[in-house]
mmCIF file of C-alpha atoms in Angstrom:
data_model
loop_
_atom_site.group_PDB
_atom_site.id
_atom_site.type_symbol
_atom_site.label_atom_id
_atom_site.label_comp_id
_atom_site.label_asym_id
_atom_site.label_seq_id
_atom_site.Cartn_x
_atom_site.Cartn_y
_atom_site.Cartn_z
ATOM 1 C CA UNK A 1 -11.570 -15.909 -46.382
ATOM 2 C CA UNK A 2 -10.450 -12.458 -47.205
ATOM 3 C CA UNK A 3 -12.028 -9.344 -45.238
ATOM 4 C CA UNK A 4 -11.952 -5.543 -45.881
ATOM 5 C CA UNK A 5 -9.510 -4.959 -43.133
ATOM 6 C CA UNK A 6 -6.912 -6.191 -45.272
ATOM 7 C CA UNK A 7 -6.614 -9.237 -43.447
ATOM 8 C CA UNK A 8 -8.342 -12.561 -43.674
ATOM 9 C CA UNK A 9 -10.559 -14.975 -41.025
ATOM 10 C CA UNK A 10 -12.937 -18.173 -41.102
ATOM 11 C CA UNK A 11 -16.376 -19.321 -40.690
ATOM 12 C CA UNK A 12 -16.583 -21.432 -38.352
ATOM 13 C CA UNK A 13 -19.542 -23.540 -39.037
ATOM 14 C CA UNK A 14 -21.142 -24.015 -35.716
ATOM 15 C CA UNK A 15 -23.972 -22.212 -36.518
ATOM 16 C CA UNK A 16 -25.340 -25.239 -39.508
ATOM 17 C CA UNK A 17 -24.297 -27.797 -36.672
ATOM 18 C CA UNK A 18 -26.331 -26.384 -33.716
ATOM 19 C CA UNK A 19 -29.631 -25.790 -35.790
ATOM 20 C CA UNK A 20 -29.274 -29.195 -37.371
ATOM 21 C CA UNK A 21 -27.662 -31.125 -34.417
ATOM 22 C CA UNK A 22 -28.378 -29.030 -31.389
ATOM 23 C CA UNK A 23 -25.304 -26.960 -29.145
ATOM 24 C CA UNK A 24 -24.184 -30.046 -27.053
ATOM 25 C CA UNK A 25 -22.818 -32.476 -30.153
ATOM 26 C CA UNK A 26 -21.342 -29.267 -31.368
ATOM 27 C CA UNK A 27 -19.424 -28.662 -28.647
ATOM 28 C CA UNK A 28 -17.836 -31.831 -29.121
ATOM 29 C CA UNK A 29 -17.604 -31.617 -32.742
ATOM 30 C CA UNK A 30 -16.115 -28.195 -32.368
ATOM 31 C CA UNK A 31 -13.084 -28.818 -29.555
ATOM 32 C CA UNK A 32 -11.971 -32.113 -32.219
ATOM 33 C CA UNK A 33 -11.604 -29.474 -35.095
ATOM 34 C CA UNK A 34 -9.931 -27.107 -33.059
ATOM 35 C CA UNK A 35 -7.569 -29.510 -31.710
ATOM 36 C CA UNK A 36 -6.572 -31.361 -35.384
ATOM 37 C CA UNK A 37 -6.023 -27.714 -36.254
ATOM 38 C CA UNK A 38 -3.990 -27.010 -33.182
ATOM 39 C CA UNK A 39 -1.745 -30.286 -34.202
ATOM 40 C CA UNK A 40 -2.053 -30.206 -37.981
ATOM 41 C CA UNK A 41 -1.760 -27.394 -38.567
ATOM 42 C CA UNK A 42 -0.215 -25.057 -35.925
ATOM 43 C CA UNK A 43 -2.857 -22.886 -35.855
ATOM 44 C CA UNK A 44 -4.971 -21.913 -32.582
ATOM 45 C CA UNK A 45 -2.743 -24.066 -30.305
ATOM 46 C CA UNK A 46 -2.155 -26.495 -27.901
ATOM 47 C CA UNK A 47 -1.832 -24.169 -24.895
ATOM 48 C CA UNK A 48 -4.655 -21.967 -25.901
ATOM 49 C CA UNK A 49 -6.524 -24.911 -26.894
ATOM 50 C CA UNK A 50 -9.426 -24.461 -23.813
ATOM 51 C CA UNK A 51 -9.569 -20.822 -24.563
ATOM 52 C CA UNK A 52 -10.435 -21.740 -28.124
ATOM 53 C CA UNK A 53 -13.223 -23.940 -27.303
ATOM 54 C CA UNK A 54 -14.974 -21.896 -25.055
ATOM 55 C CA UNK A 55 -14.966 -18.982 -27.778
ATOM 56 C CA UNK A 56 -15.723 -21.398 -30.628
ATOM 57 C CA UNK A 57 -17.338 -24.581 -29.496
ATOM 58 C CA UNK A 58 -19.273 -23.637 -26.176
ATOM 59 C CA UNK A 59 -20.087 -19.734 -26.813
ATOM 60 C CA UNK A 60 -20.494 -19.974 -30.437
ATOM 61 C CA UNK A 61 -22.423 -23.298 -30.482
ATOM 62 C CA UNK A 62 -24.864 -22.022 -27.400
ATOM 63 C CA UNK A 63 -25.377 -18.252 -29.527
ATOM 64 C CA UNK A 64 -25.930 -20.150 -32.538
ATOM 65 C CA UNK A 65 -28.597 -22.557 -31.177
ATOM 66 C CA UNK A 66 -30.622 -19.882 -29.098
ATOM 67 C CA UNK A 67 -30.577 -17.063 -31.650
ATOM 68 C CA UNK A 68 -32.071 -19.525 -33.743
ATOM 69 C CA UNK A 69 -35.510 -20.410 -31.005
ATOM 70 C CA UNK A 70 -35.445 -16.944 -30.450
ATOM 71 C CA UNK A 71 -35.755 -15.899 -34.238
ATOM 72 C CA UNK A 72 -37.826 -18.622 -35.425
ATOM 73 C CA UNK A 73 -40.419 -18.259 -32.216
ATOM 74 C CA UNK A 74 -40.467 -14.489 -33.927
ATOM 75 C CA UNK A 75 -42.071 -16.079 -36.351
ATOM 76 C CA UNK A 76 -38.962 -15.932 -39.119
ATOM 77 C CA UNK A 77 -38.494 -18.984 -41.589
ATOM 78 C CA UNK A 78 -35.625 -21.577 -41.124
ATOM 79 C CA UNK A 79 -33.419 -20.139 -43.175
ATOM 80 C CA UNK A 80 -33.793 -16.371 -42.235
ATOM 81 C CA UNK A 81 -33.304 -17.564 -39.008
ATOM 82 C CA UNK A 82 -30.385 -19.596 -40.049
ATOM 83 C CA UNK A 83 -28.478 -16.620 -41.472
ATOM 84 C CA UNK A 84 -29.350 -14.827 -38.002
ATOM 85 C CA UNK A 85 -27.452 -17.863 -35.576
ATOM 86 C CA UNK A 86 -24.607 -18.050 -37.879
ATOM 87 C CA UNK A 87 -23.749 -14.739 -38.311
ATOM 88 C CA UNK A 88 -24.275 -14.099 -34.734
ATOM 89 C CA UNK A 89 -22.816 -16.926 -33.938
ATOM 90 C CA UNK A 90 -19.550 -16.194 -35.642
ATOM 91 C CA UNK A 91 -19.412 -12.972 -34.999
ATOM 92 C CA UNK A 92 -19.765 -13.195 -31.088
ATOM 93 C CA UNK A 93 -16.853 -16.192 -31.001
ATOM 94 C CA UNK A 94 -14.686 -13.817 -32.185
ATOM 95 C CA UNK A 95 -15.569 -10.657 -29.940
ATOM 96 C CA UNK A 96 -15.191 -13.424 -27.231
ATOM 97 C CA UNK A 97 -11.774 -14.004 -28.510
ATOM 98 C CA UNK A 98 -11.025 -10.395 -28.577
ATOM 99 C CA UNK A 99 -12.099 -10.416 -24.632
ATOM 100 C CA UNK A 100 -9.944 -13.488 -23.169
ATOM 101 C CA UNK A 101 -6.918 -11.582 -25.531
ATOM 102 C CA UNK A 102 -7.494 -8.371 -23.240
ATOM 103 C CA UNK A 103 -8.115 -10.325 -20.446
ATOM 104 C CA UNK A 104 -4.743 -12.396 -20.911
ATOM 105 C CA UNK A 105 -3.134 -9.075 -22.107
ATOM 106 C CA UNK A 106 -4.124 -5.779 -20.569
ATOM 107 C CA UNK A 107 -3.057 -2.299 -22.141
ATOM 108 C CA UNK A 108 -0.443 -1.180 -19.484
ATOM 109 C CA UNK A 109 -1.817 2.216 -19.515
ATOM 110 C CA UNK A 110 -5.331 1.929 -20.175
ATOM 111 C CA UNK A 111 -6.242 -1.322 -19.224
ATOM 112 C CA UNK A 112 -8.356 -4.075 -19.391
ATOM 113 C CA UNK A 113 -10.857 -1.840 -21.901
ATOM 114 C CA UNK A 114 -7.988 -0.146 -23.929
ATOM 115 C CA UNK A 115 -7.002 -3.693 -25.048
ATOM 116 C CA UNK A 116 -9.992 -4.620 -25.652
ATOM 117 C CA UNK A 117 -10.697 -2.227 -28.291
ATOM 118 C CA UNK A 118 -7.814 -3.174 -29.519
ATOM 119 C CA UNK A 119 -8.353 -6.510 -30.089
ATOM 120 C CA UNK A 120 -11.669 -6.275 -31.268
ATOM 121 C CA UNK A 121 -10.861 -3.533 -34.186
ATOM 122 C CA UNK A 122 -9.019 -6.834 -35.012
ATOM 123 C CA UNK A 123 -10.779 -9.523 -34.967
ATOM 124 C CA UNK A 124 -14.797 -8.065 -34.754
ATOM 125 C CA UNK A 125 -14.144 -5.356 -37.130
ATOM 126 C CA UNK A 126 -12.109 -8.228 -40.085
ATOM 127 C CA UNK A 127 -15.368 -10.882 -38.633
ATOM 128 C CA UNK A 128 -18.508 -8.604 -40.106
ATOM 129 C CA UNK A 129 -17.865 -9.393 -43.546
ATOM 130 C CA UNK A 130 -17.250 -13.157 -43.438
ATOM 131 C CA UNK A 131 -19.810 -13.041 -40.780
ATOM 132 C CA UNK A 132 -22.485 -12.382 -42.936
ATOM 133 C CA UNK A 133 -20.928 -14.531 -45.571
ATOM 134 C CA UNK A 134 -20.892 -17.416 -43.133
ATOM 135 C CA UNK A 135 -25.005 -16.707 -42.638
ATOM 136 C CA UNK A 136 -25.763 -16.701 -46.584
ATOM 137 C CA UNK A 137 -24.016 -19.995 -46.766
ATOM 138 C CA UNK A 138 -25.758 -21.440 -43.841
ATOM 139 C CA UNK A 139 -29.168 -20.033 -45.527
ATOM 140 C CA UNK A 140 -28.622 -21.504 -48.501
ATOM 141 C CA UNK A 141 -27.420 -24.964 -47.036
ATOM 142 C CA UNK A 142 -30.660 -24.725 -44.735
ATOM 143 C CA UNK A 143 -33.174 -23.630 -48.508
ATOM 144 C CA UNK A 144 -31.592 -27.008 -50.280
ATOM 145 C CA UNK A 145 -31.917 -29.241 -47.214
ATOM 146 C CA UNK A 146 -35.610 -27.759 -46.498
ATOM 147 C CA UNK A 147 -35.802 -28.899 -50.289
ATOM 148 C CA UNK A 148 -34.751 -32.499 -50.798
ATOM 149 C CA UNK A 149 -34.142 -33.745 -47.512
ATOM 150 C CA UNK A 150 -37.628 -32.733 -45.325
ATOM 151 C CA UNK A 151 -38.123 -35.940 -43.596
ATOM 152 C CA UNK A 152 -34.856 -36.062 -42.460
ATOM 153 C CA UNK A 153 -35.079 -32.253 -41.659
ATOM 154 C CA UNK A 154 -38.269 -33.832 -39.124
ATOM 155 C CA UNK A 155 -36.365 -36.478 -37.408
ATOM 156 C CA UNK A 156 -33.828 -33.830 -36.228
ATOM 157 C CA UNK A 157 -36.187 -31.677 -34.940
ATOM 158 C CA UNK A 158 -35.410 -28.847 -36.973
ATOM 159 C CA UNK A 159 -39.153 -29.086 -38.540
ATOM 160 C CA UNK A 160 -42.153 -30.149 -37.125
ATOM 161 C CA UNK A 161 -44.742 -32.440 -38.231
ATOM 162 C CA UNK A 162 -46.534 -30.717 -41.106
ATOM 163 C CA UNK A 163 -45.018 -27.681 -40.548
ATOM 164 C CA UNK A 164 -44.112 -25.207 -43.030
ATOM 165 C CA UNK A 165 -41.257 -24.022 -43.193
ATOM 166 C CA UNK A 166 -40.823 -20.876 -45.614
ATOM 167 C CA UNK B 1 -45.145 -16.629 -47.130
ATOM 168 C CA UNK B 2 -43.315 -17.658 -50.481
ATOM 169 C CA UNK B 3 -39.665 -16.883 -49.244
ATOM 170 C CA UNK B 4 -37.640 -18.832 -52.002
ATOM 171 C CA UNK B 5 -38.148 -18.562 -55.359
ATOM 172 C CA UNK B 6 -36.190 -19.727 -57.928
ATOM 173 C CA UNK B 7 -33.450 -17.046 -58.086
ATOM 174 C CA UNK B 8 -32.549 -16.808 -54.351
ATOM 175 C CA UNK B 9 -30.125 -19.746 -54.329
ATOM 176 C CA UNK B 10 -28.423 -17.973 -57.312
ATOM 177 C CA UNK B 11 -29.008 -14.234 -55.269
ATOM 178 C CA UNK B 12 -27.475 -15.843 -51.797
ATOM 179 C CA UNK B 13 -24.487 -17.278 -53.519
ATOM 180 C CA UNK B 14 -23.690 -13.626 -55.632
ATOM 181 C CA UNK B 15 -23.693 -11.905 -52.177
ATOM 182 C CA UNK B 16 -21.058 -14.194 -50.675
ATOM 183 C CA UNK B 17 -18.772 -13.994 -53.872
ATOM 184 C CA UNK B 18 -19.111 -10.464 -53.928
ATOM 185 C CA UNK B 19 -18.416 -10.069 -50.021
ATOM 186 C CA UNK B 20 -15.054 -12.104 -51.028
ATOM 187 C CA UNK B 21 -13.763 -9.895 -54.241
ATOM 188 C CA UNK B 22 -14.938 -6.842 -51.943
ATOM 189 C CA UNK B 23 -12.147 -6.944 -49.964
ATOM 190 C CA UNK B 24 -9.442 -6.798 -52.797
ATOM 191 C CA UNK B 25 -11.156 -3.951 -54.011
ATOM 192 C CA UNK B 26 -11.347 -1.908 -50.667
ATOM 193 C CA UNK B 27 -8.554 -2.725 -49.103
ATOM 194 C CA UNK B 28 -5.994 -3.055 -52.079
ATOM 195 C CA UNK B 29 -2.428 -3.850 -51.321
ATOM 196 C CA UNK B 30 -2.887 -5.373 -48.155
ATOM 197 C CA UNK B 31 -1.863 -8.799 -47.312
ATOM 198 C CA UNK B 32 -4.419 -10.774 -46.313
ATOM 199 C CA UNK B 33 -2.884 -12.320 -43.683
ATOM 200 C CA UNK B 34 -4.700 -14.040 -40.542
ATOM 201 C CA UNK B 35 -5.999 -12.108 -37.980
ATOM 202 C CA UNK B 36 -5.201 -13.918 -35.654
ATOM 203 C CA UNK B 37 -1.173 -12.738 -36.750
ATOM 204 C CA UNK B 38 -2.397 -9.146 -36.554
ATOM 205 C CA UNK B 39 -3.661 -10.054 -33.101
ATOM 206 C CA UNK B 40 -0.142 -10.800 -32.189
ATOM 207 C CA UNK B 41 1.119 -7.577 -33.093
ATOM 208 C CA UNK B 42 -1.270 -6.162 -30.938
ATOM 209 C CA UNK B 43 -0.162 -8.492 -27.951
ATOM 210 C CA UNK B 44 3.510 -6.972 -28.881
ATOM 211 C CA UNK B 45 2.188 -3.496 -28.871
ATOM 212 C CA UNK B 46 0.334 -3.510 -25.328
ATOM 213 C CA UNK B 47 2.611 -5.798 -23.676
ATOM 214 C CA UNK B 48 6.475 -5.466 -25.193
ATOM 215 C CA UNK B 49 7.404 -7.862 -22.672
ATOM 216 C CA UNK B 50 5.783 -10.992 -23.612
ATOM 217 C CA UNK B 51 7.542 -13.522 -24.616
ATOM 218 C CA UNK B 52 5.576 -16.928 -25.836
ATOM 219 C CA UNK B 53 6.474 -19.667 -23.357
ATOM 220 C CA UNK B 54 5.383 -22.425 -25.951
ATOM 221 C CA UNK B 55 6.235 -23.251 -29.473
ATOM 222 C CA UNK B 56 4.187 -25.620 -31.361
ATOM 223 C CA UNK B 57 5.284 -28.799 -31.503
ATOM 224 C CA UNK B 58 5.248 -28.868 -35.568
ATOM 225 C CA UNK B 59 4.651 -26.634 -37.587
ATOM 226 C CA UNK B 60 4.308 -26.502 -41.509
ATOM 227 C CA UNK B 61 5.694 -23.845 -43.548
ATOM 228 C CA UNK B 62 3.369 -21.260 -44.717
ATOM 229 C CA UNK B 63 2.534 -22.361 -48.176
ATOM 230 C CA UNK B 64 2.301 -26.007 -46.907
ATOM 231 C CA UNK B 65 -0.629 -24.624 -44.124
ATOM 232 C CA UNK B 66 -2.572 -23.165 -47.105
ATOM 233 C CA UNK B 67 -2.231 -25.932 -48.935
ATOM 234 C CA UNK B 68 -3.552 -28.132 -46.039
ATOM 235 C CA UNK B 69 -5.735 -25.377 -45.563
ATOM 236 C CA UNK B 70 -7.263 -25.878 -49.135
ATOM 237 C CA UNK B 71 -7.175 -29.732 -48.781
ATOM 238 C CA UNK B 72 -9.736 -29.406 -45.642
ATOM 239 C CA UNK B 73 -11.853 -26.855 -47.619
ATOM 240 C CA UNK B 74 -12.004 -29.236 -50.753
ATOM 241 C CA UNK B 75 -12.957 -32.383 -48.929
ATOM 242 C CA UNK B 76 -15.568 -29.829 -47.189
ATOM 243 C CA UNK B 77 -17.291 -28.751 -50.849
ATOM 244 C CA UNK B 78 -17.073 -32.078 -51.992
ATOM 245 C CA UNK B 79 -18.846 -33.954 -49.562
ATOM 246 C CA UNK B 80 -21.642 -31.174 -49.338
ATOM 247 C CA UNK B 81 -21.241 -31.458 -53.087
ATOM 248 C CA UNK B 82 -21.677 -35.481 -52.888
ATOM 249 C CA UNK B 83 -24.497 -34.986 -50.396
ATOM 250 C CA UNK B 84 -26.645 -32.968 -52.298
ATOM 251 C CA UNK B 85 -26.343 -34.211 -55.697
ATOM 252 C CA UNK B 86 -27.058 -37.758 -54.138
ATOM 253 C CA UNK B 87 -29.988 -36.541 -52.469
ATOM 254 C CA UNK B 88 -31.512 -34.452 -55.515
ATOM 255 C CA UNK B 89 -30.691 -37.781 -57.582
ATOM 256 C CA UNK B 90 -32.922 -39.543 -55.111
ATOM 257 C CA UNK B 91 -35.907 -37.264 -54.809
ATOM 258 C CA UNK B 92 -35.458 -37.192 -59.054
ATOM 259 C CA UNK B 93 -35.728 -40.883 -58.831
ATOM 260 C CA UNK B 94 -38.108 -41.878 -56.556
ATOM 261 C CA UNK B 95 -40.765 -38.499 -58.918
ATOM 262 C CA UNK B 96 -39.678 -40.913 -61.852
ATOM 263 C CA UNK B 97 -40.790 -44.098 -60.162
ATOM 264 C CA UNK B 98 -43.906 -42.694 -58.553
ATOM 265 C CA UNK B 99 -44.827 -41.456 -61.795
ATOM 266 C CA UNK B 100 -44.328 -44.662 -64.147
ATOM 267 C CA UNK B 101 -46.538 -46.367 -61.061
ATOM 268 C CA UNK B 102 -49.330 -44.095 -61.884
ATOM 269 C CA UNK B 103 -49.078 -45.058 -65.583
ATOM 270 C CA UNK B 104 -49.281 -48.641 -64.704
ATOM 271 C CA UNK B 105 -52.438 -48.437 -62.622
ATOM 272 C CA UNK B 106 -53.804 -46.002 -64.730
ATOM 273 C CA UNK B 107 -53.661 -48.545 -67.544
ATOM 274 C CA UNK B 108 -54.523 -51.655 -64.740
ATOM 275 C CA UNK B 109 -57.833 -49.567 -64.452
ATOM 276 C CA UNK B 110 -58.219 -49.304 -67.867
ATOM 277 C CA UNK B 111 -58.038 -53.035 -68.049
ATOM 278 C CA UNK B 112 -60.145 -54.023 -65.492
ATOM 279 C CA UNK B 113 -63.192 -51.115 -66.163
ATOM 280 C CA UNK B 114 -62.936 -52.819 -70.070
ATOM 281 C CA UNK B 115 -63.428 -56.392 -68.937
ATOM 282 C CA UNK B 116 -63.644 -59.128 -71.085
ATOM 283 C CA UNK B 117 -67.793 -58.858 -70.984
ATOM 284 C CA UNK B 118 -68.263 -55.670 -72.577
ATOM 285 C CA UNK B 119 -66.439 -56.377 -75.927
#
């Protein structure tokens, strides 16, 4: 997806998958994708495989899932919460990202910190956008699900027994 | 609390098409390349001396990663597509059937309340 940095990024998705599923499954879920990308398609890596699925799969599943109880025990619907996990969610795997990049490659001169900015005016600054993209679509997916598939909505745990949801 | 009304799928789904054209507008002329390339640069910029120690073991050409790129996204929006129509099919379905059982008791009753013994 394109961003107003010029540059262009991806959803990642765990934010759907931990309200639906829970973080643990996702984790799981999440380290598979990243490795058929790594061999597929070249892209993330075998070597930096780990790194990847601690930013994506274990950080972004965990953010996703308890931004979600936090929200909703706020007293926020499903899917305004839903738009909160994923764009958090997203947003904080790649600002993780941005941190094991500094970590793995300090500035010379200023750092651990002058990397870091660095990095993140790459990857936070191109993530807002298809951040909050990423949230919509998880709000909408949450809206039609709510709509046509409640009972199954129930046995995942995602609603409660009579509860409303909106 | 009446949060969705029958515009906000429509309303949801203009804000994420307009947060995609956005960035041709704004940021005209640049490539659109990954970020995680611009990270690179940066790597090459802090630390001139790294040299990657590890090549992939195959890699596609460019236009063959966004095509397989666009091959994952498709099967994506078509089994969400599948999903959903299947399931609004169903709930359509099962209205129709609870609805044409209604009709038949309502005209079981009908029977039954005009019994043979009052004509």
């Amino acid at each position: 997806m394109p961003s107003v940095t010029g540059s262009s990024s991806h959803p990642t998705g765990m934010g759907l998958g931990s309200i639906l599923f829970g973080p643990w499954p996702m984790v799981l879920v999440g380290s598979i994708v990243l490795l058929f990308q790594a061999l597929l398609l070249a892209h993330g890596g075998i070597t930096t495989w780990g790194a990847n699925c601690f930013s994506m799969a274990i950080v972004g599943a965990f953010v996703a899932f308890g931004v979600f109880k936090i929200v909703r025990r706020l007293g926020a619907s499903i899917p305004v919460a839903g738009f909160c996990a994923a764009a958090i969610s997203d947003l904080v795997t790649y600002c993780t990202t941005a941190t094991q990049l500094a970590i793995a490659y300090p500035d010379k001169v200023s750092g651990f910190w002058g990397s870091w900015v660095k990095f993140m005016g790459v990857f936070a600054v191109t993530q807002i956008p298809l951040a909050i993209a990423e949230g919509l679509l998880t709000s909408l997916v949450l809206v039609y699900l709510l709509k046509y598939q409640r009972s199954e909505m129930g046995s995942l745990g995602v609603l409660k027994t009579g509860e409303q949801w909106a | 609390m009446k949060t969705t009304g029958r515009w906000t799928p429509l309303i949801l789904l203009g804000a994420v098409i307009v947060l995609m054209v956005l960035p041709f507008v704004v940021a005209r002329g640049g490539d659109f390349a990954g970020a995680d390339g611009k990270a690179g640069e940066v790597i090459a910029k802090v630390n001139p001396d790294y040299v990657p120690w590890f090549t992939p073991l195959w890699e596609p050409n460019s236009e063959t990663a966004t095509m397989i790129f666009s091959v994952q996204a498709a099967i994506g929006a078509g089994l969400l597509a599948f999903g959903f129509g299947y399931w609004v099919g169903r709930r359509k379905g099962s209205e129709q059937s609870a609805r044409d059982q209604r009709g038949t008791d309502a005209q079981a009753e009908t029977l039954l309340t005009a019994g043979p013994g009052d004509s």
